[in-house]
GROMACS .gro file of C-alpha atoms in nm:
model
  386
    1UNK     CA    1  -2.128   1.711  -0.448
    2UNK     CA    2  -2.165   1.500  -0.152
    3UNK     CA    3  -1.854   1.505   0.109
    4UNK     CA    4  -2.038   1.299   0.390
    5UNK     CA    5  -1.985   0.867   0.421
    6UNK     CA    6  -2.278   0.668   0.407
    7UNK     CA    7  -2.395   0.471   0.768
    8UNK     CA    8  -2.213   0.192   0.634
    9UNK     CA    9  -1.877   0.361   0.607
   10UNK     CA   10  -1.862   0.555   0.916
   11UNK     CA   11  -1.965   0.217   1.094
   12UNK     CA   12  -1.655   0.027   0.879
   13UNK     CA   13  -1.429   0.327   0.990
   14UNK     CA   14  -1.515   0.236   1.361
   15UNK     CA   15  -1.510  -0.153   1.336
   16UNK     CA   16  -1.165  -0.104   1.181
   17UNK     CA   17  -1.057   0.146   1.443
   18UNK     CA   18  -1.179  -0.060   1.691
   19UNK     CA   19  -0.969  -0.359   1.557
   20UNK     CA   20  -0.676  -0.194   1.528
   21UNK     CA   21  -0.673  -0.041   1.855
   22UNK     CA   22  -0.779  -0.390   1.992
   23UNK     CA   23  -0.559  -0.625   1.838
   24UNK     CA   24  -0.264  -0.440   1.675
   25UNK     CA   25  -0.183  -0.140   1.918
   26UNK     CA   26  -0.079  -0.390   2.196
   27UNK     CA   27   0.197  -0.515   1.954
   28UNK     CA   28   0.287  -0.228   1.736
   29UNK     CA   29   0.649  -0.127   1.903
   30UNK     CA   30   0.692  -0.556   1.992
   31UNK     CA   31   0.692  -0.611   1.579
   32UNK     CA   32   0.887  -0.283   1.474
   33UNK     CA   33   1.188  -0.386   1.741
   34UNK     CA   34   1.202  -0.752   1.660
   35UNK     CA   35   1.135  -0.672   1.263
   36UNK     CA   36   0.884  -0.984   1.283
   37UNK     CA   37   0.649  -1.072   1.039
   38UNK     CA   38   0.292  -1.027   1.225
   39UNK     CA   39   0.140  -1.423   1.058
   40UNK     CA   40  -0.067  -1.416   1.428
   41UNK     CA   41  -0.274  -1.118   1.274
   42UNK     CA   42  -0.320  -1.259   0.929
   43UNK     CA   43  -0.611  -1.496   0.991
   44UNK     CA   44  -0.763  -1.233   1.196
   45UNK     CA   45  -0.725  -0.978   0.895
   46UNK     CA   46  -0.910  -1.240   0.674
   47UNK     CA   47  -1.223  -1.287   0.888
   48UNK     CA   48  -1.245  -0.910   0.894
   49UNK     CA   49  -1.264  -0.949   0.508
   50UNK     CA   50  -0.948  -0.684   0.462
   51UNK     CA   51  -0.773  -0.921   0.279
   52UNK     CA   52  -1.031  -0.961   0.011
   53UNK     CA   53  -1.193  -0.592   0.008
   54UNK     CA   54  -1.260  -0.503  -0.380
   55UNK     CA   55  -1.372  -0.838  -0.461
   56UNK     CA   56  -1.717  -0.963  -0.561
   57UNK     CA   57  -1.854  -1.195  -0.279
   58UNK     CA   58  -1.820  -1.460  -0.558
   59UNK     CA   59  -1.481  -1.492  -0.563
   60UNK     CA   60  -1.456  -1.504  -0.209
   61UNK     CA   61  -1.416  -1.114  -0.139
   62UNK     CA   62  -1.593  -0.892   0.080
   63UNK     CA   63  -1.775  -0.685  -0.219
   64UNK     CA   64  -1.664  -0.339  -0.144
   65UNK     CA   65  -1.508  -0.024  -0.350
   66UNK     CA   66  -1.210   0.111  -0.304
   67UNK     CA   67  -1.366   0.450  -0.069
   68UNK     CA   68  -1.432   0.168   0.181
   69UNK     CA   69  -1.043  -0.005   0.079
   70UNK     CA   70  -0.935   0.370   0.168
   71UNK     CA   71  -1.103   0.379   0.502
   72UNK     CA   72  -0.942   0.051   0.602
   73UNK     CA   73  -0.578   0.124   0.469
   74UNK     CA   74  -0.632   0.447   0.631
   75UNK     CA   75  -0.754   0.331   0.949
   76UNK     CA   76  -0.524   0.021   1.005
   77UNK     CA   77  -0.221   0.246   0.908
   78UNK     CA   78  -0.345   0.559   1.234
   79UNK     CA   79  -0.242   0.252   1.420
   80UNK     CA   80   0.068   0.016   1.265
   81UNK     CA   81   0.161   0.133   0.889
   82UNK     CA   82   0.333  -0.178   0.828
   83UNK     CA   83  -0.023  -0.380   0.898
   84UNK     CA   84  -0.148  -0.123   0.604
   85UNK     CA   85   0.112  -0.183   0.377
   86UNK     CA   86   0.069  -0.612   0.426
   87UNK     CA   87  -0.305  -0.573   0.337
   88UNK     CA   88  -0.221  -0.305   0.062
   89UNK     CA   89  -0.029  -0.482  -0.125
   90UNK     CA   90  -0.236  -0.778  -0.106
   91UNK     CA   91  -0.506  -0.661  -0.225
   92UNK     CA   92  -0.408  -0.384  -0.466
   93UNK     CA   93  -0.157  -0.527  -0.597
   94UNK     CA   94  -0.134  -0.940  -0.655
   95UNK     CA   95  -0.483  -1.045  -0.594
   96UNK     CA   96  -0.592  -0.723  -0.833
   97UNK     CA   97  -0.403  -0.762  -1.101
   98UNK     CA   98  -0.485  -1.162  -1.110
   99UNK     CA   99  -0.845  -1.051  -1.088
  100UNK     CA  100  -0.796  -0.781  -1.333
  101UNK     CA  101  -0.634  -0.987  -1.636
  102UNK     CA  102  -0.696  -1.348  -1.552
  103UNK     CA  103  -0.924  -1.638  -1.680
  104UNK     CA  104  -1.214  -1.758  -1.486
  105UNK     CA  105  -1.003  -2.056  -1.415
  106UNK     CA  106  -0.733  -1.860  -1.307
  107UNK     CA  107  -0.965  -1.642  -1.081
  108UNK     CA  108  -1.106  -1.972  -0.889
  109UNK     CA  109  -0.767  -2.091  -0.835
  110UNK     CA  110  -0.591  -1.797  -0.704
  111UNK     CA  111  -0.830  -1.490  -0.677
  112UNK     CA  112  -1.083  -1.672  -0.459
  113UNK     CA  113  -0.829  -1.828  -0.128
  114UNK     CA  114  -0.632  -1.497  -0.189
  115UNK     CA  115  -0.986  -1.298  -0.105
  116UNK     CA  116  -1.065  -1.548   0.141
  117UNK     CA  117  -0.735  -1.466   0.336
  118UNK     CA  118  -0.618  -1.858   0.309
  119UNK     CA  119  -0.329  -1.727   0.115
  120UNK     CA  120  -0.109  -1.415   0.124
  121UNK     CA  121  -0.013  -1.300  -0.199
  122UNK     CA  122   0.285  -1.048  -0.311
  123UNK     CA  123   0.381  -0.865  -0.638
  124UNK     CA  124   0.712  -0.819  -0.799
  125UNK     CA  125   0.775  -0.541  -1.055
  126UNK     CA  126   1.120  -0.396  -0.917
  127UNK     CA  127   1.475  -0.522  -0.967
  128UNK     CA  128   1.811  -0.399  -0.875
  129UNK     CA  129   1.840  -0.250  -1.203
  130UNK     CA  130   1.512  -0.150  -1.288
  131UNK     CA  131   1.336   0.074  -0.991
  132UNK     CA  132   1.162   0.385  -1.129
  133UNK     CA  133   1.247   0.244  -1.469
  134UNK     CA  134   1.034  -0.043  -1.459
  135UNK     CA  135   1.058  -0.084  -1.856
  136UNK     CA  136   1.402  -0.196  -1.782
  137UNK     CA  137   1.336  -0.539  -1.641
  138UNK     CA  138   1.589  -0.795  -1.670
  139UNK     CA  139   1.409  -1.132  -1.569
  140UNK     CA  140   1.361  -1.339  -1.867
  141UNK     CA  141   1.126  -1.625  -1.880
  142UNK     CA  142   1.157  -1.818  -2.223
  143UNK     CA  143   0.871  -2.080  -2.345
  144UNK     CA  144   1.014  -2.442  -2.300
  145UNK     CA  145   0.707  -2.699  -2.266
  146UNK     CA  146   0.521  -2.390  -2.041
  147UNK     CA  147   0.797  -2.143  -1.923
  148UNK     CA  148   1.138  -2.109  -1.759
  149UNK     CA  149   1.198  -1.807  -1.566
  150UNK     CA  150   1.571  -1.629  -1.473
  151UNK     CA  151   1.619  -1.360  -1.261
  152UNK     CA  152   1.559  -1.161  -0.941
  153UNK     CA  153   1.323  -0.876  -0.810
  154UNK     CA  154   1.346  -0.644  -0.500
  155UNK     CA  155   1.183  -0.499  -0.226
  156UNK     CA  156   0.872  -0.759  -0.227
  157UNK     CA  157   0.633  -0.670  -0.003
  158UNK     CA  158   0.508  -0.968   0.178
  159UNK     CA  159   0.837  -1.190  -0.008
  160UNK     CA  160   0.910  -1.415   0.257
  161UNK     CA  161   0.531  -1.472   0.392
  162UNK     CA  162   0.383  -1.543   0.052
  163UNK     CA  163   0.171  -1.811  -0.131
  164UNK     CA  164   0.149  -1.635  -0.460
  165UNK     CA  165   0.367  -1.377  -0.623
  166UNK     CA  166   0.301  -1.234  -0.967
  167UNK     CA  167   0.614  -1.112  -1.178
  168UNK     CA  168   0.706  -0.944  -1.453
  169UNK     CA  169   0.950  -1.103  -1.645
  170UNK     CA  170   1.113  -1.046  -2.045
  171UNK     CA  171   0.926  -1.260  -2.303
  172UNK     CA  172   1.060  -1.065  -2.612
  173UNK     CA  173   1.336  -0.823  -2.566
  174UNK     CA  174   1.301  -0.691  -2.911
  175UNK     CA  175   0.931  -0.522  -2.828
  176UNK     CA  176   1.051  -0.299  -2.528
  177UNK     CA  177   0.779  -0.211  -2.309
  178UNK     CA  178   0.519  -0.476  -2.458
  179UNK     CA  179   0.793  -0.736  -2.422
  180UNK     CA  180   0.709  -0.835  -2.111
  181UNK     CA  181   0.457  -1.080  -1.973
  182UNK     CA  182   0.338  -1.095  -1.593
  183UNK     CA  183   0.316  -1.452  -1.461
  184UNK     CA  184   0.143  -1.623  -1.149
  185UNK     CA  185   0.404  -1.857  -0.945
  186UNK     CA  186   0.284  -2.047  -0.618
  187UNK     CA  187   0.469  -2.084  -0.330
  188UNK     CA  188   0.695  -2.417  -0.343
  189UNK     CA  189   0.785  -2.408  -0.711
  190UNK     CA  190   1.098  -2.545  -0.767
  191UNK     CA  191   1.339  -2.257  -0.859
  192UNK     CA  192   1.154  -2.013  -0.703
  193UNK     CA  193   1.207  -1.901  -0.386
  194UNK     CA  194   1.244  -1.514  -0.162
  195UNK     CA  195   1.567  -1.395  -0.126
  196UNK     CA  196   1.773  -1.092   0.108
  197UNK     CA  197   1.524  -0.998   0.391
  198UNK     CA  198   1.554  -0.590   0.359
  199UNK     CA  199   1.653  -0.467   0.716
  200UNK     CA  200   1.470  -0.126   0.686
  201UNK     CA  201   1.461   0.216   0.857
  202UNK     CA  202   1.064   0.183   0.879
  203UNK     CA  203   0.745  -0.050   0.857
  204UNK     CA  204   0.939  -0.328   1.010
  205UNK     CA  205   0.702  -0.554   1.090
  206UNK     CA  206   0.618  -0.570   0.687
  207UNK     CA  207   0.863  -0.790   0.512
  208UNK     CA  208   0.996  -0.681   0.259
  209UNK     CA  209   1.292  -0.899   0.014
  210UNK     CA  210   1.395  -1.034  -0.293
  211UNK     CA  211   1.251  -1.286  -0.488
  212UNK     CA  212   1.473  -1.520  -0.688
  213UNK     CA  213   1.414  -1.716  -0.986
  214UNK     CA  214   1.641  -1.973  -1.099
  215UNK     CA  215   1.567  -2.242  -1.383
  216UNK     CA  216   1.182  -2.177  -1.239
  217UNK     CA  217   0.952  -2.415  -1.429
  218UNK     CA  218   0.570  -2.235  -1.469
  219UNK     CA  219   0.310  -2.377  -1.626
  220UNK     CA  220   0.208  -2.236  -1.988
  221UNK     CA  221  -0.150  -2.160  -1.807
  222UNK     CA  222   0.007  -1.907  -1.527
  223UNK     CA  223   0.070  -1.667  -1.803
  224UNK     CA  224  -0.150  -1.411  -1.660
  225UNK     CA  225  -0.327  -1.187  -1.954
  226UNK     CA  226  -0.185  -1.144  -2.263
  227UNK     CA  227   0.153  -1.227  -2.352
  228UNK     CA  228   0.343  -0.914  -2.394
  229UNK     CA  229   0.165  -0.674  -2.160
  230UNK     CA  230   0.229  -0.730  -1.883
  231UNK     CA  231   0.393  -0.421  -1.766
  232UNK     CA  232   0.122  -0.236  -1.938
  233UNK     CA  233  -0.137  -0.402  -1.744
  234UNK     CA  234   0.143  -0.286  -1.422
  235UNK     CA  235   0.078   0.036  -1.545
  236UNK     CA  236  -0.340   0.010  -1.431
  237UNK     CA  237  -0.285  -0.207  -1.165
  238UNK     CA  238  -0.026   0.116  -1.010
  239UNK     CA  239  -0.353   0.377  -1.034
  240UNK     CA  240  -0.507   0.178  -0.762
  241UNK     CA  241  -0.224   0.092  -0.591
  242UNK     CA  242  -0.127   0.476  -0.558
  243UNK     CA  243  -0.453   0.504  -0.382
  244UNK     CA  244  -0.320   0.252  -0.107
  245UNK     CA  245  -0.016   0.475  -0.079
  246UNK     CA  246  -0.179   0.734  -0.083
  247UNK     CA  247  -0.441   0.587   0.198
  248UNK     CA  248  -0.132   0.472   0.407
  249UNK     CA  249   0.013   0.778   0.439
  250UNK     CA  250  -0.278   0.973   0.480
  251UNK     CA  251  -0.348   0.742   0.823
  252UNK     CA  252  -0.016   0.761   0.952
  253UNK     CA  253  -0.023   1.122   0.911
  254UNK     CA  254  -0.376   1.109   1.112
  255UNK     CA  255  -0.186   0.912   1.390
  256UNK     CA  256   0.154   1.137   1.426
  257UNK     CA  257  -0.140   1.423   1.451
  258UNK     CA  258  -0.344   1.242   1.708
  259UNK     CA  259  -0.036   1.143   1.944
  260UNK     CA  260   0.071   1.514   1.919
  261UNK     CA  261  -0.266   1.716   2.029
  262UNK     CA  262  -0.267   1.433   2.282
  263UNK     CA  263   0.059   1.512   2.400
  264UNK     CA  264   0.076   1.882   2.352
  265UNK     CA  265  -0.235   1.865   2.600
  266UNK     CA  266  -0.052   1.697   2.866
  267UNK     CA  267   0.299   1.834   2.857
  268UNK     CA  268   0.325   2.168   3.066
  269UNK     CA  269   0.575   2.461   3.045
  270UNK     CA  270   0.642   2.731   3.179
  271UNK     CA  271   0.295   2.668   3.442
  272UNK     CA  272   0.068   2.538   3.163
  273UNK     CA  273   0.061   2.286   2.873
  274UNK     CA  274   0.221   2.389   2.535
  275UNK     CA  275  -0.114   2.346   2.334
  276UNK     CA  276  -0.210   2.661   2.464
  277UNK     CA  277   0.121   2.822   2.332
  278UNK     CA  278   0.047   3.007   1.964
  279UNK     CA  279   0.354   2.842   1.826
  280UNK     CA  280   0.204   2.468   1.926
  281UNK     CA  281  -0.089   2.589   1.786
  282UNK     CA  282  -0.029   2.696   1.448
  283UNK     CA  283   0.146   2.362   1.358
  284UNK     CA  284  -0.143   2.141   1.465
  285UNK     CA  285  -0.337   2.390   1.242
  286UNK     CA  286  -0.098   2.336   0.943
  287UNK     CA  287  -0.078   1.917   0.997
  288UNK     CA  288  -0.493   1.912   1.084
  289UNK     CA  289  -0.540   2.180   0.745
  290UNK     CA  290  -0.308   1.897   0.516
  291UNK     CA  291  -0.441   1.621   0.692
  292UNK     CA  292  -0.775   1.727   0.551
  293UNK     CA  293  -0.633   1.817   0.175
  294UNK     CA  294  -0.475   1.481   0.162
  295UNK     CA  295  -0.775   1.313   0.250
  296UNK     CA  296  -0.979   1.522   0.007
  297UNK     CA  297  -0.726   1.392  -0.289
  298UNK     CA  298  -0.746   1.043  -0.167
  299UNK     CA  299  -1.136   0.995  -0.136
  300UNK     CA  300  -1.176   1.159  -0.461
  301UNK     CA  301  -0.923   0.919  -0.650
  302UNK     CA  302  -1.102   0.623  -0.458
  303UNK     CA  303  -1.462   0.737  -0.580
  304UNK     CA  304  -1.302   0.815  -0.926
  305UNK     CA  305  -1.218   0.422  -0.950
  306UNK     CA  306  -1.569   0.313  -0.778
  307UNK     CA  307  -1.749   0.510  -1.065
  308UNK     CA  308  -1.512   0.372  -1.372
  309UNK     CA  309  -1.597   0.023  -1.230
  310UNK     CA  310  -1.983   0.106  -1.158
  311UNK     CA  311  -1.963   0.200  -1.521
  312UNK     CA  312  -1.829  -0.060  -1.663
  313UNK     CA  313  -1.543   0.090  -1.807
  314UNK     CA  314  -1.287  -0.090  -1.697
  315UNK     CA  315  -1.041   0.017  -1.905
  316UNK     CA  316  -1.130   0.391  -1.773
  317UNK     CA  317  -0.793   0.546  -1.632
  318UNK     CA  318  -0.728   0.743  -1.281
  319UNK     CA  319  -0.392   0.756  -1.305
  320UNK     CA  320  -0.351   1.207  -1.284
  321UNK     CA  321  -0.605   1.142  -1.027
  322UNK     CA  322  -0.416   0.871  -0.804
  323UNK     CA  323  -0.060   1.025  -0.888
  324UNK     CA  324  -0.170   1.367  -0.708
  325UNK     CA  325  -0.295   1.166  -0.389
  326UNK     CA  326  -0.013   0.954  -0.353
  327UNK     CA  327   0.201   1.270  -0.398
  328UNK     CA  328   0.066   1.474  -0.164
  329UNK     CA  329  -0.054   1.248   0.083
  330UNK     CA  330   0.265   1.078   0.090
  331UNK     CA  331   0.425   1.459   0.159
  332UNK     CA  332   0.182   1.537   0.365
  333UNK     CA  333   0.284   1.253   0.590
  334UNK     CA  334   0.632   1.350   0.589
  335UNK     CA  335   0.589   1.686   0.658
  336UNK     CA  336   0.325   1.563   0.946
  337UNK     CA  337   0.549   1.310   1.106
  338UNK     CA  338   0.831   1.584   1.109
  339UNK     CA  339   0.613   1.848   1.343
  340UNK     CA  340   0.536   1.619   1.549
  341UNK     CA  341   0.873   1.474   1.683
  342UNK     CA  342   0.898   1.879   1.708
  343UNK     CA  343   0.611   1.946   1.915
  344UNK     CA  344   0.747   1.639   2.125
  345UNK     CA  345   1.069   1.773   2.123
  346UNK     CA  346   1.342   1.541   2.312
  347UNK     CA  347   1.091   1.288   2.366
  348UNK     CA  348   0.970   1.252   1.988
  349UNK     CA  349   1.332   1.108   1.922
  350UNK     CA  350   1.288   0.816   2.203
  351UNK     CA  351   1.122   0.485   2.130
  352UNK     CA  352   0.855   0.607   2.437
  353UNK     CA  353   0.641   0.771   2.215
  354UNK     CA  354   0.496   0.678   1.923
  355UNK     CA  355   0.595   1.020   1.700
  356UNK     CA  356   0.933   0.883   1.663
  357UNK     CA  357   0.782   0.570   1.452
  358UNK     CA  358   0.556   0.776   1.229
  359UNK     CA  359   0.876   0.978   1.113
  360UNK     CA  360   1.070   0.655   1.065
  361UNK     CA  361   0.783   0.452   0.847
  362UNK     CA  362   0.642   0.752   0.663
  363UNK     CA  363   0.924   0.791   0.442
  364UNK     CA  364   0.820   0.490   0.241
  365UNK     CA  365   0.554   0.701   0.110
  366UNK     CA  366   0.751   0.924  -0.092
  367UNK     CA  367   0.910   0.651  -0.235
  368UNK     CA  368   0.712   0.325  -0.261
  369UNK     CA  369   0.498   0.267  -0.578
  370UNK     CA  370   0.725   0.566  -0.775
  371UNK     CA  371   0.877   0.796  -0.643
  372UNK     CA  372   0.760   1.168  -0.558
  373UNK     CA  373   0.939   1.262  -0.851
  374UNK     CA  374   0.842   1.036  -1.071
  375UNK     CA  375   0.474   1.148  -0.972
  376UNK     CA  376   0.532   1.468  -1.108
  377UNK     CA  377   0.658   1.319  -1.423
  378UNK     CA  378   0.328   1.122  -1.476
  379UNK     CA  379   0.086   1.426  -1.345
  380UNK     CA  380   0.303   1.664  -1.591
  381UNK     CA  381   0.245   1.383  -1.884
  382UNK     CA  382  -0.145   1.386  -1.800
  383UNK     CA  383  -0.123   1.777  -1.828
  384UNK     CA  384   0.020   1.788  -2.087
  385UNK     CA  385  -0.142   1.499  -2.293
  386UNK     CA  386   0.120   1.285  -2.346
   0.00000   0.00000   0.00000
């Protein structure tokens, strides 16, 4: 077993730092008040190549696995989670799964600017009826000379800002779960356009909305993979996405920690500062001892899905693997963010410090990309084979 990074990823791990300390700290509480979109950082995401990080360098990507995607989703999130979530769901998410299940052509057309960062891309799976129950989708898209697609999805990361989104929509509603297709629509297609902008307790700055189809004309050719599985194909696009989840919450936690030792340094009582009171103590033990657990999880999941593509299996599952990481990172983070609004006591609940933002925006963890509970349902159906 080998637990250290390579050179190259302890350098990536301080060039990210570095950026994110340079050009998104300044910002962070200017973004989360106003609830703004952050499109000033996007181009500056895309020459950093985080907008195109598991993609070969041929179709315009920056080559990388997903330990390095970790490090960055990680390392971006210690400073503004929302910034992780934007390039998280960009890149796990829409530009995988058109990379995953497309044609060459389609991979030119729309995996290439997406890696490039020339467009932002989103992903729609939810609806207001089918959350955790994804099988229950109720956006139909019927063939008429291509496709005409009806319906609506929810809380679309990226909605508003996007230049492709790729849904899941009914094609057959007699076939269940392999009734229903995913489909690539750009930007500007009449019919299609976001919806309700989510006003949200955390992760502001992301945006985060419906997506509304109505009479929207596709083209037969952005049918993306085979007609019918498209939420089966959801299914392997979610291991990887769980591991930007996972990754997320695992450097928010690492931020909430870092603001508290900082702070329980500095803040004195009773003639010295509270770090050196047992009671400080043992919870910066507890959050640094999970901290390190989560991270384990997460780094293992992301080497799990480096080897299956080194392999060449890519049909090679991680999805126990990714499940536990995204479980327990994402409680991790909640139970992190928590201690330290205590260890900051009346301050951690003012807008001053930056505790009280961790314990607003880590709460999306136990929730976004299935729920905590519906991890445990998929671990449990891994342990149990079925």
């Amino acid at each position: 077993m080998e637990f250290s990074l390579t050179d190259e990823q302890q350098q990536l791990r301080r060039t990210v730092r570095e950026f994110a300390e340079g050009e998104i700290a300044p910002h962070v509480m200017e973004w989360d008040e106003a609830s703004t979109f952050p499109s000033e950082i996007i181009p500056k995401l895309a020459d950093m190549g985080f907008l195109g990080v598991i993609f070969p360098e041929q179709y315009g990507g920056a080559g990388m696995g997903y330990l390095e995607y970790a490090i960055i989703i990680e390392e971006l999130s210690r400073v503004d989670g929302s910034i992780g979530i934007i390039v998280a769901a960009h890149n796990s998410l829409c530009t995988n799964h058109i990379y995953k299940f497309s044609t060459e052509a389609q991979k030119q057309k729309y995996v290439v600017p997406l890696a490039q960062g020339k467009k932002l891309g989103c992903w729609s799976l939810t609806e207001p009826e089918a959350g955790s129950d994804a099988g229950g989708t109720r956006t139909v898209a019927a063939k008429k000379n291509g496709w005409v697609i009806n319906g609506a999805k929810t809380f679309t990361t990226n909605g508003h800002h996007a230049d492709v989104c790729v849904a899941m929509a009914v094609t057959d509603t007699s076939k269940k779960h392999h009734g229903i297709s995913a489909f690539i629509i750009e930007k500007g297609t009449p019919g299609f356009g976001p919806g309700k902008k989510e006003n949200k307790l955390g992760l502001r700055a992301s945006d985060t909305s419906e997506v509304v189809f109505t009479d929207c004309r596709v083209p037969a050719e952005n049918l993306l993979g085979a007609e019918g599985e498209g939420f089966v194909n959801s299914l392997q696009i979610l291991d990887g996405g769980r591991i930007s989840i996972a990754s997320l919450g695992l450097g928010m936690a690492q931020g909430a920690y870092e603001c508290s030792v900082r702070y329980a340094k500095q803040r004195r009582q009773f003639g010295k500062p509270i770090a050196e009171f047992q009671a400080i103590q043992f919870k910066l033990a507890d959050m640094a001892t999970q901290i390190e657990a989560a991270r384990l999880l997460t780094y293992r999941a992301a080497w799990l899905a480096d080897r299956a593509i080194a392999s060449g299996d890519h049909d090679a599952r991680i999805t126990r693997e990714s499940s536990m990481a995204k479980l327990y990172a994402g409680e991790v983070a909640v139970r992190v963010a928590g201690e330290a609004v205590q260890i900051h006591g009346g301050y951690g609940f003012t807008k001053d410090y930056p505790a009280e933002k961790f314990y607003r925006d880590v709460k999306l963890c136990t929730i976004g990309e299935g729920t905590s509970e519906i991890q445990r349902l998929v671990i449990a159906r891994q342990l149990l084979g079925k």
